[in-house]
CSV table of C-alpha atoms in Angstrom, one decimal:
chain,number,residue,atom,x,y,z
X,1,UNK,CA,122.7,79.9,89.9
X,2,UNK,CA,119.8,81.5,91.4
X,3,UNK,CA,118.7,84.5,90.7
X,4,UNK,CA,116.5,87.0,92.6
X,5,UNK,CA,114.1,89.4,90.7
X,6,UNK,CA,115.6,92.4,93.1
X,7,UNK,CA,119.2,91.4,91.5
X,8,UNK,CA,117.5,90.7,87.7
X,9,UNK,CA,115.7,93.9,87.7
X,10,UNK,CA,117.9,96.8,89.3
X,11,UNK,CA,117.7,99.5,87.1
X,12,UNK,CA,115.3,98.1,84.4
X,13,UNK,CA,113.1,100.1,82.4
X,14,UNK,CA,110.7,97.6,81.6
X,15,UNK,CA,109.3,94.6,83.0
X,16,UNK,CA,110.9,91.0,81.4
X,17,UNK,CA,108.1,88.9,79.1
X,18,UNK,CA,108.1,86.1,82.2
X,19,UNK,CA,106.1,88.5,84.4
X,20,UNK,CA,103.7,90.2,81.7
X,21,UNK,CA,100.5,89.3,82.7
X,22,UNK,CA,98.2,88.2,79.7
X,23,UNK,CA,95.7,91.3,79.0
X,24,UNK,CA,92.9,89.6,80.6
X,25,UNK,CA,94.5,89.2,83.9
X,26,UNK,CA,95.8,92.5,84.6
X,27,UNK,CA,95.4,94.6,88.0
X,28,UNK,CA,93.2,97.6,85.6
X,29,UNK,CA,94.4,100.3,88.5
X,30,UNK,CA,92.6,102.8,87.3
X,31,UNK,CA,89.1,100.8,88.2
X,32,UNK,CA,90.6,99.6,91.9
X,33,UNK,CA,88.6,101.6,94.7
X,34,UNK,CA,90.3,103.4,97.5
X,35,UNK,CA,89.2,104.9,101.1
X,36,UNK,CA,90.4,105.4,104.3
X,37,UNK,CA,87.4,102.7,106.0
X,38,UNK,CA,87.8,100.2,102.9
X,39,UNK,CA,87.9,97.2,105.6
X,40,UNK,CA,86.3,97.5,109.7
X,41,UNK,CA,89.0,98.9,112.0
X,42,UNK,CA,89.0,97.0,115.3
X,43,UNK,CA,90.1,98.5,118.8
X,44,UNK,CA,91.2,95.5,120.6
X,45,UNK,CA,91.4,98.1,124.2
X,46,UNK,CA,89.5,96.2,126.6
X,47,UNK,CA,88.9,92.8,124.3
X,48,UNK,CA,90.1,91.3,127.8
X,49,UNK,CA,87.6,92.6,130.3
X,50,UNK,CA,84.8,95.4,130.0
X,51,UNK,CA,84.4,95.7,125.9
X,52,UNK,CA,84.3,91.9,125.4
X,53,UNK,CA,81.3,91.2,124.3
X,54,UNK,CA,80.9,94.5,121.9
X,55,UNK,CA,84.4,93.6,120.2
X,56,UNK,CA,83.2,90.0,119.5
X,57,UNK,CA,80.7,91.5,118.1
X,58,UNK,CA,82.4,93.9,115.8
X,59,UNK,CA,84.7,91.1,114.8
X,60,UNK,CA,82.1,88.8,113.7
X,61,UNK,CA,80.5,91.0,111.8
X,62,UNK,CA,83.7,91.7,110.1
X,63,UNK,CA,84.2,88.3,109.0
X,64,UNK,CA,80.9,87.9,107.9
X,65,UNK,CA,80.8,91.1,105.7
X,66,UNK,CA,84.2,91.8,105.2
X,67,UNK,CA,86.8,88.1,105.7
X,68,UNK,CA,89.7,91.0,106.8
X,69,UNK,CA,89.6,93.9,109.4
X,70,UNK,CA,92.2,96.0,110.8
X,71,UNK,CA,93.3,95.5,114.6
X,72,UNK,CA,94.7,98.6,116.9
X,73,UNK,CA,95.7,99.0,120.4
X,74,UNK,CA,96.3,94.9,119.8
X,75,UNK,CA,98.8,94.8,123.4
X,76,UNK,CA,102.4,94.4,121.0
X,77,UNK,CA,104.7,97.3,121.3
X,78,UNK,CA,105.5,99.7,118.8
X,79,UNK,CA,109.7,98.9,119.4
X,80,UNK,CA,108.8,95.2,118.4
X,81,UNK,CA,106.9,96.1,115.3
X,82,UNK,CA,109.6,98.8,114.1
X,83,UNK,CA,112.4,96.8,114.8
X,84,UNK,CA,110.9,93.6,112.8
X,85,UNK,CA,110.4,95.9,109.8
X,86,UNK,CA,113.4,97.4,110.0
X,87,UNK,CA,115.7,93.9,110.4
X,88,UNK,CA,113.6,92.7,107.1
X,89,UNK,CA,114.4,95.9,105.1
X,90,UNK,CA,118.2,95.2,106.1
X,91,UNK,CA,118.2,91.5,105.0
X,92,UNK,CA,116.8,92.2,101.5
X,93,UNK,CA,119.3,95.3,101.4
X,94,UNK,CA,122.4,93.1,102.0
X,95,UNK,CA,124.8,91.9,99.2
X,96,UNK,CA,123.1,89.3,97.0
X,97,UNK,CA,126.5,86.6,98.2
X,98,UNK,CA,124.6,87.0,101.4
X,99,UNK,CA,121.0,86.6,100.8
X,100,UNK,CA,121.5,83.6,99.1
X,101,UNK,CA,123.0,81.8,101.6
X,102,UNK,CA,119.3,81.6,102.4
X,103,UNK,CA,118.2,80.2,99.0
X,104,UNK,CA,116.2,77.2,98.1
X,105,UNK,CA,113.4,76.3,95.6
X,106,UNK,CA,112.8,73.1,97.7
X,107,UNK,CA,109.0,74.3,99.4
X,108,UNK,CA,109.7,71.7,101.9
X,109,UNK,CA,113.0,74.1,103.6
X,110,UNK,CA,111.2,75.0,106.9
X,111,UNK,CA,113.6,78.2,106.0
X,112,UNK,CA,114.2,79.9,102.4
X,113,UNK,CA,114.8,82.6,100.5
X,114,UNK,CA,112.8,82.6,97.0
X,115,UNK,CA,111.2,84.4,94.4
X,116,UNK,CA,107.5,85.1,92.7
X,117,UNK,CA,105.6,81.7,94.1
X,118,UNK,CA,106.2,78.5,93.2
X,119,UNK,CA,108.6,78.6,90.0
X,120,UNK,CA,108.3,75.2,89.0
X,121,UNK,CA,104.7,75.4,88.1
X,122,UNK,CA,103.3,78.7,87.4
X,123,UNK,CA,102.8,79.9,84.0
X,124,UNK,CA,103.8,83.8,84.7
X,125,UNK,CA,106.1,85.1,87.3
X,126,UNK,CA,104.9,87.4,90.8
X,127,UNK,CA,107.0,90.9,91.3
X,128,UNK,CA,108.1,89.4,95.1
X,129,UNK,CA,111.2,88.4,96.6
X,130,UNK,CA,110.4,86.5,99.9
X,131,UNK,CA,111.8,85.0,102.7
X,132,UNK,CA,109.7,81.9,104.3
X,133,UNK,CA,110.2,81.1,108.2
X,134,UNK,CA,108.4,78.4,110.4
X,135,UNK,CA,108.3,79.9,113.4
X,136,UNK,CA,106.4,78.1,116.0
X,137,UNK,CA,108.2,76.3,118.1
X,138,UNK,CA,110.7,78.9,118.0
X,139,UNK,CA,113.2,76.7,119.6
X,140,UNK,CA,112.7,74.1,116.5
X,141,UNK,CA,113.5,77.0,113.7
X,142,UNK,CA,115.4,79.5,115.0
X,143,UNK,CA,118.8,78.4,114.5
X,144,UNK,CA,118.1,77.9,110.7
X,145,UNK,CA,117.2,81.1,110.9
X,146,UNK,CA,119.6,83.9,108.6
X,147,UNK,CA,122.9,85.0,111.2
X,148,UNK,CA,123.0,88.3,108.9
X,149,UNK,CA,121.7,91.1,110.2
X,150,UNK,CA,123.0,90.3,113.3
X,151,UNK,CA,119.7,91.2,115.4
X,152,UNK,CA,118.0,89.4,112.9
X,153,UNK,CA,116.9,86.2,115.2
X,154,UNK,CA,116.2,87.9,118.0
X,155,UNK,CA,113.7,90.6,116.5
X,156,UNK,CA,111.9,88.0,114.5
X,157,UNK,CA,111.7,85.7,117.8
X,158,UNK,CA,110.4,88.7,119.8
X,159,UNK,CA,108.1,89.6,117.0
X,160,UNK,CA,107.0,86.1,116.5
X,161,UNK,CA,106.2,85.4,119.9
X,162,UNK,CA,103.9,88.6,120.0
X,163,UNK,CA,102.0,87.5,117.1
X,164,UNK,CA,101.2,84.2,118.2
X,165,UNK,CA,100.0,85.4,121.1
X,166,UNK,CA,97.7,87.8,119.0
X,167,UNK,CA,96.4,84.8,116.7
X,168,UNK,CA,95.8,82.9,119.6
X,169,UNK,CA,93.5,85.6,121.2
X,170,UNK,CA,92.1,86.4,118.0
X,171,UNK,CA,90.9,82.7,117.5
X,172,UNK,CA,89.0,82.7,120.9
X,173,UNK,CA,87.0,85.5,119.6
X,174,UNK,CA,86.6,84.4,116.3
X,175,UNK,CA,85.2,81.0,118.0
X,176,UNK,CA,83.0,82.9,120.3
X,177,UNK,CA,81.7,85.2,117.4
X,178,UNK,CA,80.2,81.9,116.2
X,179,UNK,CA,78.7,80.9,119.1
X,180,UNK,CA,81.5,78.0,120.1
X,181,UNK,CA,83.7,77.7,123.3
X,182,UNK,CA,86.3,80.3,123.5
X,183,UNK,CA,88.4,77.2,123.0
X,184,UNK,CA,87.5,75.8,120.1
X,185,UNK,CA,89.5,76.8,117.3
X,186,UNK,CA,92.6,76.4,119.4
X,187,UNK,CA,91.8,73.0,120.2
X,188,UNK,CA,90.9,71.9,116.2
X,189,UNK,CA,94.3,72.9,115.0
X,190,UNK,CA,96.2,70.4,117.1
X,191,UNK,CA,99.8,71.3,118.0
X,192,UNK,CA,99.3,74.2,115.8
X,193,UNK,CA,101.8,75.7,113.2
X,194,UNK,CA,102.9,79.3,112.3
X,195,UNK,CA,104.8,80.5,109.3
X,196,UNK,CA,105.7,83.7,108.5
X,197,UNK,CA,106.7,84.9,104.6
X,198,UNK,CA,108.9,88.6,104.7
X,199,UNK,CA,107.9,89.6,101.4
X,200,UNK,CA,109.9,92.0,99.4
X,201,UNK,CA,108.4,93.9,96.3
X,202,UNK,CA,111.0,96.1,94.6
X,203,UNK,CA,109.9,98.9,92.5
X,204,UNK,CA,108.7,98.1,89.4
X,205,UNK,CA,108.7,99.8,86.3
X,206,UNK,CA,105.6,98.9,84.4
X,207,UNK,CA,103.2,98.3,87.3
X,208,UNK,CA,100.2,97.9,85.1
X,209,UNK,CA,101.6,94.8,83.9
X,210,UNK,CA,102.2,92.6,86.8
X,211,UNK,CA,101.5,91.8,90.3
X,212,UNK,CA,103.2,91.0,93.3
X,213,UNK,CA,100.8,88.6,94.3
X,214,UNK,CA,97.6,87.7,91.7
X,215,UNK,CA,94.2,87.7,93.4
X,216,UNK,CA,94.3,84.4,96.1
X,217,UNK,CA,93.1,83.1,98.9
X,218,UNK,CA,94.9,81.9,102.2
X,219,UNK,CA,95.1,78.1,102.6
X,220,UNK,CA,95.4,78.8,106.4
X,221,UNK,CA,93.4,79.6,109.4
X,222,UNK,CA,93.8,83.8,110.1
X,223,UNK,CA,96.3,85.6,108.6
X,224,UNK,CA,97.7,88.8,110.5
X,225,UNK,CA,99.6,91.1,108.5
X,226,UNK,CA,102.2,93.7,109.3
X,227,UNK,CA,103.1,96.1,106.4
X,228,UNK,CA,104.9,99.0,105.5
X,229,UNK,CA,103.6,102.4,104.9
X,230,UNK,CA,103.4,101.9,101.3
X,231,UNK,CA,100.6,100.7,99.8
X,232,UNK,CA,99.8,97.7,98.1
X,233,UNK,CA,97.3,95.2,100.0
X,234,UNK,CA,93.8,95.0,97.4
X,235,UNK,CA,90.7,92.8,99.0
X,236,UNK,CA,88.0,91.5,96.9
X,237,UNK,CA,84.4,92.6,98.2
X,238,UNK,CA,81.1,92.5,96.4
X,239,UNK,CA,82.8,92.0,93.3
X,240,UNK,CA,85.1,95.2,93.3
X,241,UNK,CA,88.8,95.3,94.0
X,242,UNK,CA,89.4,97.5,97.3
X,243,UNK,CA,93.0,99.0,98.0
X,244,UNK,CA,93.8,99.0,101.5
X,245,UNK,CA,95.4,101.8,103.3
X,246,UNK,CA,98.3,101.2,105.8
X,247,UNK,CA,97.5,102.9,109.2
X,248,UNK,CA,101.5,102.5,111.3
X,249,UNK,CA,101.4,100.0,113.8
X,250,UNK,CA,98.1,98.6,112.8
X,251,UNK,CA,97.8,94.5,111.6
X,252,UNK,CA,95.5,93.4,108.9
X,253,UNK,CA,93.6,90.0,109.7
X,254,UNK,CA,91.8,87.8,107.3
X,255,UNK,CA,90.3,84.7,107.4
X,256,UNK,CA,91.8,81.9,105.7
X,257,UNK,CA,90.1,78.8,104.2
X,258,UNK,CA,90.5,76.4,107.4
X,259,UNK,CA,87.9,78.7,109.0
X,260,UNK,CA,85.9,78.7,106.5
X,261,UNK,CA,85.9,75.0,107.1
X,262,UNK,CA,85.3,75.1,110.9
X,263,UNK,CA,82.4,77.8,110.4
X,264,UNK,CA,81.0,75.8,107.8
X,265,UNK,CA,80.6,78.4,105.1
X,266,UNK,CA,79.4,81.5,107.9
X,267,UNK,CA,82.4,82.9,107.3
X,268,UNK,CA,83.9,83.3,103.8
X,269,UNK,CA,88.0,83.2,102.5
X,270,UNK,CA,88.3,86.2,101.2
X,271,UNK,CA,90.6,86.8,98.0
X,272,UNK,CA,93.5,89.7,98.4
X,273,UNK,CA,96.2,90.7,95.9
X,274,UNK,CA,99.3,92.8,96.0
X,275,UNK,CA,100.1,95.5,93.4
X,276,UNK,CA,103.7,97.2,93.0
X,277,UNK,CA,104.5,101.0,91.9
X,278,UNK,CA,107.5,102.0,90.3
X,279,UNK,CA,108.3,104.5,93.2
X,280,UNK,CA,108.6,102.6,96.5
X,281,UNK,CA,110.1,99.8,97.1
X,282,UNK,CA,107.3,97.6,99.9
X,283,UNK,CA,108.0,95.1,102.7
X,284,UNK,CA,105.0,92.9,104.0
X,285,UNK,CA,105.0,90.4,106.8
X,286,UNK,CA,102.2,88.0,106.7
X,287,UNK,CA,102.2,85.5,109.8
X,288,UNK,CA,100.1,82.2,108.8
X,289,UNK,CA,98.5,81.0,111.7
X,290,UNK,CA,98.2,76.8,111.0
X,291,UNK,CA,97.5,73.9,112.2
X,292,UNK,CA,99.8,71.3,112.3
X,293,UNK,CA,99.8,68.9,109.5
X,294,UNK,CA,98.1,66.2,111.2
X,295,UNK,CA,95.1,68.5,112.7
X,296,UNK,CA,92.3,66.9,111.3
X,297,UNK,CA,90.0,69.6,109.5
X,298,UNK,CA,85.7,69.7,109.2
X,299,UNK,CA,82.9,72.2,110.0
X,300,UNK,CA,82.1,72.5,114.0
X,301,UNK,CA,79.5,70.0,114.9
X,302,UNK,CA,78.0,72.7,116.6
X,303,UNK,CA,77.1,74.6,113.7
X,304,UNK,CA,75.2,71.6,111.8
X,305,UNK,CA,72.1,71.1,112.0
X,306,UNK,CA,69.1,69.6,109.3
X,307,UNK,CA,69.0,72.9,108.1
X,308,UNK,CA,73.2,73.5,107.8
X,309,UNK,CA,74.1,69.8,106.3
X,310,UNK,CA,77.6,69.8,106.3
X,311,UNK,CA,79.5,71.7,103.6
X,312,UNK,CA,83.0,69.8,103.8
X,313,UNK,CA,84.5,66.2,104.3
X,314,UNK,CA,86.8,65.5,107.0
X,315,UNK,CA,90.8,65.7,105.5
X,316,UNK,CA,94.0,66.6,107.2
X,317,UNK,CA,95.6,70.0,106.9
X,318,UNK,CA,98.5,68.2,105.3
X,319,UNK,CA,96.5,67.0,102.6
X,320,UNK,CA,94.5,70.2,101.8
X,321,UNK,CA,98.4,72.0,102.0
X,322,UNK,CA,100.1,69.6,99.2
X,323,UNK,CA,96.6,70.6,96.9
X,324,UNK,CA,97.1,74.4,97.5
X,325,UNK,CA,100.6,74.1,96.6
X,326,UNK,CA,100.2,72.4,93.3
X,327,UNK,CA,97.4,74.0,92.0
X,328,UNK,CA,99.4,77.7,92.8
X,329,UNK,CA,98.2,81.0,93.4
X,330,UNK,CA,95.1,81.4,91.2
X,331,UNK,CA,91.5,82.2,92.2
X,332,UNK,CA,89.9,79.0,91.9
X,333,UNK,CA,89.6,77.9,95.8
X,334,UNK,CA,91.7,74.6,96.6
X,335,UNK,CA,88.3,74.4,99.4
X,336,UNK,CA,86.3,73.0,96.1
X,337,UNK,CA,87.8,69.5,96.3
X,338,UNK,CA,86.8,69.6,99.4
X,339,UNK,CA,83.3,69.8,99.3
X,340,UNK,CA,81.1,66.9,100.2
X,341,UNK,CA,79.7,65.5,97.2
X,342,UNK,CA,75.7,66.0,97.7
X,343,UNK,CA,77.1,70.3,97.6
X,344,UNK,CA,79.8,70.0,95.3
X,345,UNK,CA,79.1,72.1,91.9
């Protein structure tokens, strides 16, 4: 029978040998940096009209220095972020009969409850409950969707609807930021896909030990992440480990490999981690904005030139998709096997 790490570890004093990172690969807390501006906070007020061009501005430079920034004053009401962090607290609260009615280790469920990453391969375990949705279109996933909490379909649609709408705006100005037609990301990722993972990190009582998630990068296009107000987010830049703060009704975007693709290298994947404390229990919802597995994937003709060969062959998002998931969550970019071979290490 399945068992969840929240229902393994209720109560424990120590952290099981399966999820004991070796020494070398341990989040070293004490050497992690921490302020209030650790990535660029964006004010999306006015993205639509008179503060256009200064907010593509801001955004490119954030994914040029930075791969994340924070967005406020993004257009999606409070009500609709509250209520989706409250319906996903509920779920991973309910009896453990009842959770797992959601439970599969098959990764090809378009809906499942799991645990840590991808059991069947990894070597160590991940402090992380999670429950994985496809969510775009709604009307395909919904109804496999958990019936318990009984709001539970109708806050995630409402949420999820709100997001993708956000991604999709976030995209233009992302393509614009490089100089491409507002257009153009939308248009490369075909029919598009979006996933969402409700991520559940209990407390943990050697967090010095283990992670949530190890240090990784997104095999997506952007990211946009709602958490809780407990900390746990850590960002990779120039070489140092960076905690990031949660700011209420705030999402965190980063850039995924995908656009690293389309940008040809201008804009880098950026490598994030989750840590866990042994007070607070954290919930984070990361939305993975996709395209669909048939979207064929390679750096913006645009942005090639004799000067800016290209960096990466042509493949299909459903072939880069089956790599990430067998080579797991480690630091060594699944983008590598990608390379065209005259820039290949």
């Amino acid at each position: 029978m399945a068992t969840l790490l929240s229902d393994l570890v209720s109560g424990a004093t120590h952290v099981p040998s399966n999820y004991v990172r070796p020494a070398h690969d341990r989040p070293n807390l004490d050497q992690v940096q921490s302020s209030d501006h650790s990535i660029p906070l964006i004010n999306l007020q006015g993205l639509e009209d008179t503060r256009r061009s200064d907010i593509i501005k801001q955004i490119g430079l954030a994914c040029q220095d930075y791969g994340f920034f924070q967005v406020q004053n993004h257009g999606i009401e409070e009500a609709v972020i509250d209520n989706m962090l409250s319906v996903s607290k509920e779920f991973f609260h309910l009896p453990e009969s009842e959770r797992l009615k959601s439970f599969s280790d098959d990764p090809l469920k378009t809906t499942r409850l799991s645990t840590s990453f991808n059991v069947k391969t990894e070597e160590v375990s991940s402090w992380r409950d999670y429950l994985r949705l496809h969510c775009y279109p709604l009307e395909d996933y919904m109804h496999e969707w958990p019936s318990n909490p009984p709001s539970f379909r109708e806050d995630v649609a409402e949420y999820c609807r709100n997001v993708r709408g956000l991604a999709v705006r976030l995209l233009e100005s992302i393509s614009e930021s490089l100089g491409l037609e507002g257009d153009y990301m939308n248009k490369a990722l075909g029919k598009h896909g979006q996933h969402m993972a409700i991520n559940y990190y209990p407390t943990c009582p050697q967090p010095e030990l283990t992670y949530g998630l190890p240090g990784h990068a997104d095999p997506n296009v952007i990211t946009v992440l709602l958490q809780d107000d407990v900390a746990g987010l850590q960002v990779l830049n120039n070489g140092k480990w960076v905690a990031v703060k949660p700011i209420p009704h705030t999402f965190i975007v980063n850039i995924a490999d995908q656009i690293q693709v389309l940008s040809n290298d201008r804009y880098k994947s950026v490598l994030h981690r989750a840590v866990v404390n042994c007070n607070k229990e954290r919930i984070s919802i990361p939305t993975f904005y996709c395209p669909s597995y048939d979207a064929v994937m390679e750096p913006a003709p645009q942005l090639i030139d004799d000067h800016h060969p290209p960096l990466y062959r042509s493949f299909t998002y459903a072939e880069f998709y089956e790599k990430f998931w067998d080579r797991g969550l480690n630091t060594r970019s699944s983008l590598d096997l990608f390379k065209t071979t005259s820039h290949s290490a």
